[in-house]
């Protein structure tokens, strides 16, 4: 297997660490934010754009690529890297979250999940073995075990059932998975219950996956609960393997999580809000659609050196978004991803210099100081 993880530095002041993940398609410095390319593309961007932004890895979605264009076609094309012309690492999720989130369109059984396509209503079935086969066909560098994510809120009894099924399915994934270079990560579940989190971590970690994800968080629970459960769970995971938290993308979740020992995060947030005029800037989050930007010819972010901020004004971006021009979505997406990728690079530098607490406090106090968060 081409996958290898190495811790290069542990902080003396926090649980943060600098690491390096080596894969067949390149190295990833951690802590890292991973842009999401759900359907083999990060919306509005090309691989060249992502390369220029410095994105070391992207995430794609097993469920969506299985339904369209199909994993068989992608395998015929030579795998996902060749299909989308991206030569850096790719992580694929298992498709489980999407299957289970379609509550009125699925039927969960011990063998797997029967569901209908959200595209055309056609009937499908995915079990742990099929999820592994799809991801092996895609040829991602990191694959995820097929798990059941309990919704929020969820009873203790139902969360326990989902946890137990996740453990059984994890073993089936390990038994079936075989690939020359693809690493398979296990996923810890347990909902909002610490004792179940402990149980799940003990069971999943005993299977000795090369990496571990903390699942079932950032699903609607209060922020304080999220960080309390993350704090509880992360110390249950091996120290010498990467830790991945799925679906978080705001500066507070990314920076505070990294100080607690999180290595990898992903979220659709920066690309999704860009398509609605939302900008993440050193002055905080705001929408360029607001009337006050109509004749504002200053850069989107005075402290940013991305292509968007070097060349275009807030007034121009507002015009594009109001006119629903694709170029506006593209330019805001470029900026938002640059903002988060550069933020994480700054954090890595701060960890290296033992000043990550100061960096995080200064960054977050500035980002959240504005009253305009809409």
XYZ file of C-alpha atoms in Angstrom:
374
model
C 0.000 0.000 0.000
C 1.223 3.499 -0.895
C -0.480 5.110 2.104
C 1.671 6.322 5.001
C 1.122 8.794 7.842
C 3.897 10.484 9.771
C 3.656 12.927 12.666
C 6.296 15.602 12.200
C 5.617 17.663 15.322
C 3.418 17.584 18.411
C 2.549 20.861 20.091
C 3.714 21.431 23.660
C 0.666 23.561 24.439
C -2.293 21.846 22.761
C -3.158 18.492 21.193
C -2.429 19.903 17.727
C 0.102 18.094 15.597
C 1.759 18.546 12.234
C 1.581 15.513 10.024
C 2.151 14.291 6.503
C 0.010 11.771 4.649
C 1.766 10.100 1.729
C -0.318 8.540 -1.052
C 0.266 7.309 -4.579
C -0.898 10.672 -5.922
C 1.038 12.947 -3.607
C 1.554 14.178 -0.070
C -0.888 16.014 2.179
C 0.302 18.248 4.997
C -2.018 18.197 7.992
C -4.090 19.722 9.546
C -5.852 20.195 6.218
C -9.172 21.390 4.811
C -10.364 19.353 1.823
C -12.568 20.989 -0.847
C -15.563 18.880 -1.817
C -15.935 17.751 -5.430
C -19.153 15.780 -5.022
C -19.653 14.754 -8.644
C -16.015 14.591 -9.766
C -15.756 18.370 -9.817
C -15.483 21.152 -7.268
C -18.382 23.261 -8.460
C -17.393 26.017 -10.954
C -13.663 25.181 -10.708
C -11.227 23.275 -12.919
C -8.388 21.066 -11.674
C -6.034 23.848 -12.774
C -7.880 26.279 -10.498
C -7.581 23.884 -7.562
C -3.892 23.356 -8.228
C -3.270 27.104 -8.271
C -5.211 27.436 -5.004
C -2.879 24.901 -3.418
C -5.535 22.299 -2.674
C -3.594 19.116 -1.831
C -6.609 16.779 -1.810
C -10.290 16.836 -2.706
C -13.279 14.731 -1.689
C -15.753 13.049 -4.048
C -19.015 11.270 -3.321
C -19.550 7.551 -3.823
C -23.355 7.742 -3.849
C -23.572 10.415 -6.534
C -20.863 8.944 -8.767
C -22.437 5.479 -8.499
C -25.767 6.853 -9.719
C -24.257 9.133 -12.363
C -22.201 8.461 -14.486
C -21.617 5.074 -12.803
C -18.517 3.538 -11.271
C -18.201 1.098 -14.203
C -17.796 3.969 -16.634
C -15.247 5.705 -14.391
C -13.300 2.453 -14.086
C -13.361 2.160 -17.891
C -11.924 5.684 -18.086
C -8.984 4.617 -15.939
C -10.299 5.691 -12.547
C -11.485 8.938 -11.040
C -8.117 10.707 -11.284
C -7.951 10.253 -15.043
C -11.671 10.782 -15.546
C -11.551 14.268 -13.993
C -7.877 14.999 -14.826
C -6.849 15.506 -11.185
C -3.421 14.094 -10.356
C -3.434 14.760 -6.604
C -5.021 12.686 -3.821
C -8.763 12.038 -3.650
C -10.845 10.861 -0.696
C -14.219 9.241 -1.351
C -16.917 8.912 1.276
C -18.842 5.654 1.473
C -22.203 6.952 0.264
C -23.761 5.962 3.572
C -24.671 9.461 4.727
C -26.494 10.233 1.480
C -28.341 6.918 1.494
C -29.488 7.315 5.092
C -30.387 10.990 4.743
C -33.068 10.045 2.198
C -35.323 8.824 4.995
C -38.469 8.495 2.907
C -36.690 6.683 0.099
C -34.741 3.904 1.807
C -35.186 0.640 3.679
C -32.416 -0.374 6.064
C -31.696 -4.055 6.651
C -28.807 -5.990 8.141
C -27.447 -6.889 4.730
C -27.495 -3.315 3.416
C -29.758 -0.495 2.281
C -32.425 -0.561 -0.421
C -33.162 2.889 -1.778
C -34.488 4.842 -4.716
C -32.402 7.248 -6.747
C -33.115 10.911 -6.069
C -32.542 11.440 -9.819
C -35.093 9.154 -11.423
C -36.626 7.031 -8.649
C -34.947 3.828 -9.836
C -34.334 1.100 -7.244
C -30.831 0.412 -5.924
C -29.060 -1.519 -3.197
C -25.768 -0.766 -1.448
C -24.153 -2.931 1.203
C -20.627 -2.768 2.681
C -19.199 -4.921 -0.084
C -20.772 -2.870 -2.865
C -19.602 0.399 -1.300
C -16.073 -1.018 -1.245
C -16.321 -2.173 -4.863
C -17.555 1.218 -6.039
C -14.738 3.010 -4.233
C -12.136 0.560 -5.512
C -13.450 1.143 -9.050
C -13.177 4.892 -8.495
C -9.566 4.404 -7.394
C -9.504 7.084 -4.710
C -6.479 7.274 -2.441
C -8.597 7.113 0.710
C -11.900 5.236 0.974
C -14.379 5.240 3.844
C -16.095 2.280 5.474
C -19.845 1.958 4.929
C -21.508 3.070 8.157
C -24.871 4.102 9.555
C -25.005 7.667 10.835
C -27.700 8.174 13.463
C -29.710 11.362 12.844
C -30.025 14.217 15.339
C -31.922 13.974 17.560
C -31.972 10.209 18.023
C -32.883 7.953 20.938
C -30.290 5.965 22.847
C -31.820 2.710 21.598
C -31.761 3.713 17.929
C -28.252 5.147 18.244
C -27.080 1.856 19.737
C -28.564 -0.086 16.831
C -26.817 2.170 14.320
C -23.530 1.836 16.220
C -23.723 -1.956 16.329
C -24.542 -2.128 12.642
C -21.643 0.221 11.868
C -19.263 -2.119 13.712
C -20.507 -5.205 11.888
C -20.362 -3.430 8.546
C -16.848 -2.150 9.248
C -15.639 -5.729 9.589
C -17.339 -6.673 6.319
C -15.681 -3.692 4.612
C -12.250 -4.770 5.852
C -12.811 -8.365 4.797
C -13.841 -7.350 1.275
C -11.555 -4.396 0.600
C -8.478 -5.098 -1.529
C -6.575 -2.484 -3.494
C -2.998 -1.797 -4.484
C -2.807 1.701 -3.014
C -6.187 2.707 -1.567
C -6.344 3.143 2.223
C -9.606 2.348 4.024
C -10.615 4.477 7.033
C -12.952 3.278 9.766
C -15.699 5.529 11.134
C -16.603 6.016 14.803
C -20.286 6.577 15.532
C -22.284 6.780 18.773
C -24.422 9.852 18.277
C -24.643 12.284 21.175
C -23.895 9.697 23.892
C -20.383 9.549 25.332
C -20.591 5.943 26.463
C -21.638 4.885 22.968
C -18.845 6.973 21.468
C -16.406 5.131 23.731
C -17.847 1.763 22.733
C -17.704 2.572 19.032
C -14.144 3.905 19.222
C -12.968 0.802 21.045
C -14.603 -1.517 18.531
C -13.557 0.338 15.368
C -10.000 1.039 16.525
C -9.520 -2.642 17.365
C -9.818 -3.354 13.639
C -6.599 -1.411 13.002
C -7.669 0.737 10.052
C -4.893 3.008 8.682
C -7.001 6.052 9.610
C -10.156 6.953 11.493
C -13.074 9.323 10.992
C -15.314 10.738 13.695
C -18.786 10.428 12.224
C -22.193 11.541 13.389
C -21.145 15.063 14.373
C -22.064 18.386 12.763
C -25.528 16.978 12.046
C -27.519 19.744 13.742
C -26.421 19.481 17.366
C -25.533 22.615 19.392
C -21.959 23.846 19.037
C -21.101 23.232 22.700
C -22.281 19.635 22.378
C -20.218 19.175 19.228
C -16.976 20.267 20.856
C -17.692 18.334 24.046
C -18.214 15.108 22.087
C -15.227 15.795 19.846
C -13.063 16.376 22.916
C -14.292 13.099 24.382
C -13.894 11.047 21.216
C -10.602 12.217 19.804
C -8.540 10.948 22.732
C -9.995 7.483 22.159
C -8.334 7.274 18.728
C -4.778 6.084 18.064
C -2.111 8.764 18.335
C -0.170 7.535 15.316
C -2.954 7.578 12.712
C -4.816 10.414 10.946
C -8.113 11.650 12.379
C -10.831 12.966 10.113
C -13.977 14.913 11.042
C -16.546 15.042 8.262
C -18.693 17.989 7.264
C -17.142 20.971 9.089
C -15.991 24.084 7.278
C -16.285 27.261 9.358
C -13.115 28.814 10.828
C -14.068 28.107 14.450
C -14.753 24.413 13.837
C -11.616 23.991 11.728
C -9.172 25.834 13.980
C -10.519 24.690 17.343
C -10.776 21.140 16.041
C -7.158 21.168 14.891
C -6.038 22.338 18.340
C -7.859 19.301 19.737
C -5.976 16.953 17.415
C -8.094 16.807 14.235
C -6.013 16.269 11.081
C -8.555 16.362 8.239
C -11.864 18.147 7.588
C -14.126 18.749 4.604
C -17.290 20.707 3.901
C -19.377 22.017 1.006
C -19.879 25.303 2.879
C -17.313 27.534 1.089
C -18.513 26.503 -2.367
C -22.220 26.505 -1.484
C -22.289 29.975 0.054
C -20.274 31.313 -2.900
C -23.148 30.408 -5.210
C -25.389 32.554 -3.014
C -23.053 35.546 -2.859
C -21.455 34.598 0.459
C -17.833 35.519 1.123
C -15.507 34.374 3.915
C -13.085 37.231 4.544
C -10.666 38.607 7.131
C -13.515 40.930 8.140
C -15.868 38.021 8.700
C -18.616 36.529 6.574
C -20.859 38.745 4.470
C -22.988 38.647 1.346
C -21.852 40.732 -1.611
C -25.486 41.008 -2.682
C -26.095 43.707 -0.079
C -26.957 47.126 -1.477
C -24.058 48.807 0.321
C -21.627 47.095 -2.067
C -23.283 48.509 -5.217
C -20.627 51.211 -5.643
C -17.859 49.692 -3.504
C -14.856 49.402 -5.800
C -12.516 47.996 -3.156
C -11.323 44.370 -3.183
C -13.514 41.680 -1.679
C -10.932 41.181 1.098
C -8.224 43.790 1.660
C -5.907 41.188 3.214
C -6.301 38.506 0.544
C -4.005 37.926 -2.423
C -6.168 35.452 -4.334
C -6.960 36.004 -8.022
C -10.409 37.376 -7.212
C -9.188 39.946 -4.715
C -6.268 41.043 -6.873
C -8.435 41.789 -9.889
C -12.077 42.493 -9.057
C -14.129 44.815 -6.868
C -17.023 44.139 -4.541
C -19.239 46.162 -6.884
C -18.344 43.945 -9.839
C -18.850 40.748 -7.863
C -22.213 42.016 -6.609
C -23.246 42.746 -10.191
C -22.286 39.230 -11.324
C -24.097 37.514 -8.474
C -27.230 39.645 -8.858
C -27.197 38.875 -12.597
C -26.638 35.163 -11.803
C -23.558 35.078 -13.994
C -21.501 31.889 -13.617
C -18.295 33.923 -13.493
C -19.433 35.431 -10.203
C -19.943 31.994 -8.654
C -16.527 30.972 -9.941
C -14.721 34.027 -8.523
C -16.345 33.765 -5.098
C -15.636 30.029 -4.933
C -11.990 30.695 -5.765
C -11.789 33.236 -2.974
C -13.573 31.174 -0.306
C -11.433 28.102 -0.894
C -8.267 30.203 -0.963
C -9.363 31.727 2.344
C -9.727 28.362 4.109
C -6.715 26.699 2.485
C -4.543 29.692 3.394
C -6.002 29.773 6.915
C -4.971 26.160 7.476
C -1.516 26.850 6.055
C -1.187 29.683 8.563
C -2.238 27.330 11.334
C 0.378 24.765 10.310
C 3.038 27.477 10.411
C 1.777 28.528 13.846
C 1.909 24.960 15.182
C 5.436 24.654 13.885
C 6.379 27.814 15.811
C 4.409 26.907 18.979
C 2.019 29.850 18.620
C -1.159 28.088 17.497
C -3.223 29.325 20.447
C -2.401 32.962 19.677
C -3.012 32.404 15.953
C -6.400 30.810 16.563
C -7.574 33.414 19.073
C -6.519 36.313 16.855
C -8.038 34.801 13.725
C -11.373 33.939 15.305
C -11.734 37.200 17.248
C -11.265 39.136 14.008
C -13.452 36.883 11.892
C -16.367 36.925 14.322
C -16.032 40.551 15.482
C -18.448 41.910 12.895
C -22.171 41.970 13.618
C -22.856 41.266 9.937
C -22.933 37.483 9.624
C -25.673 37.251 7.010
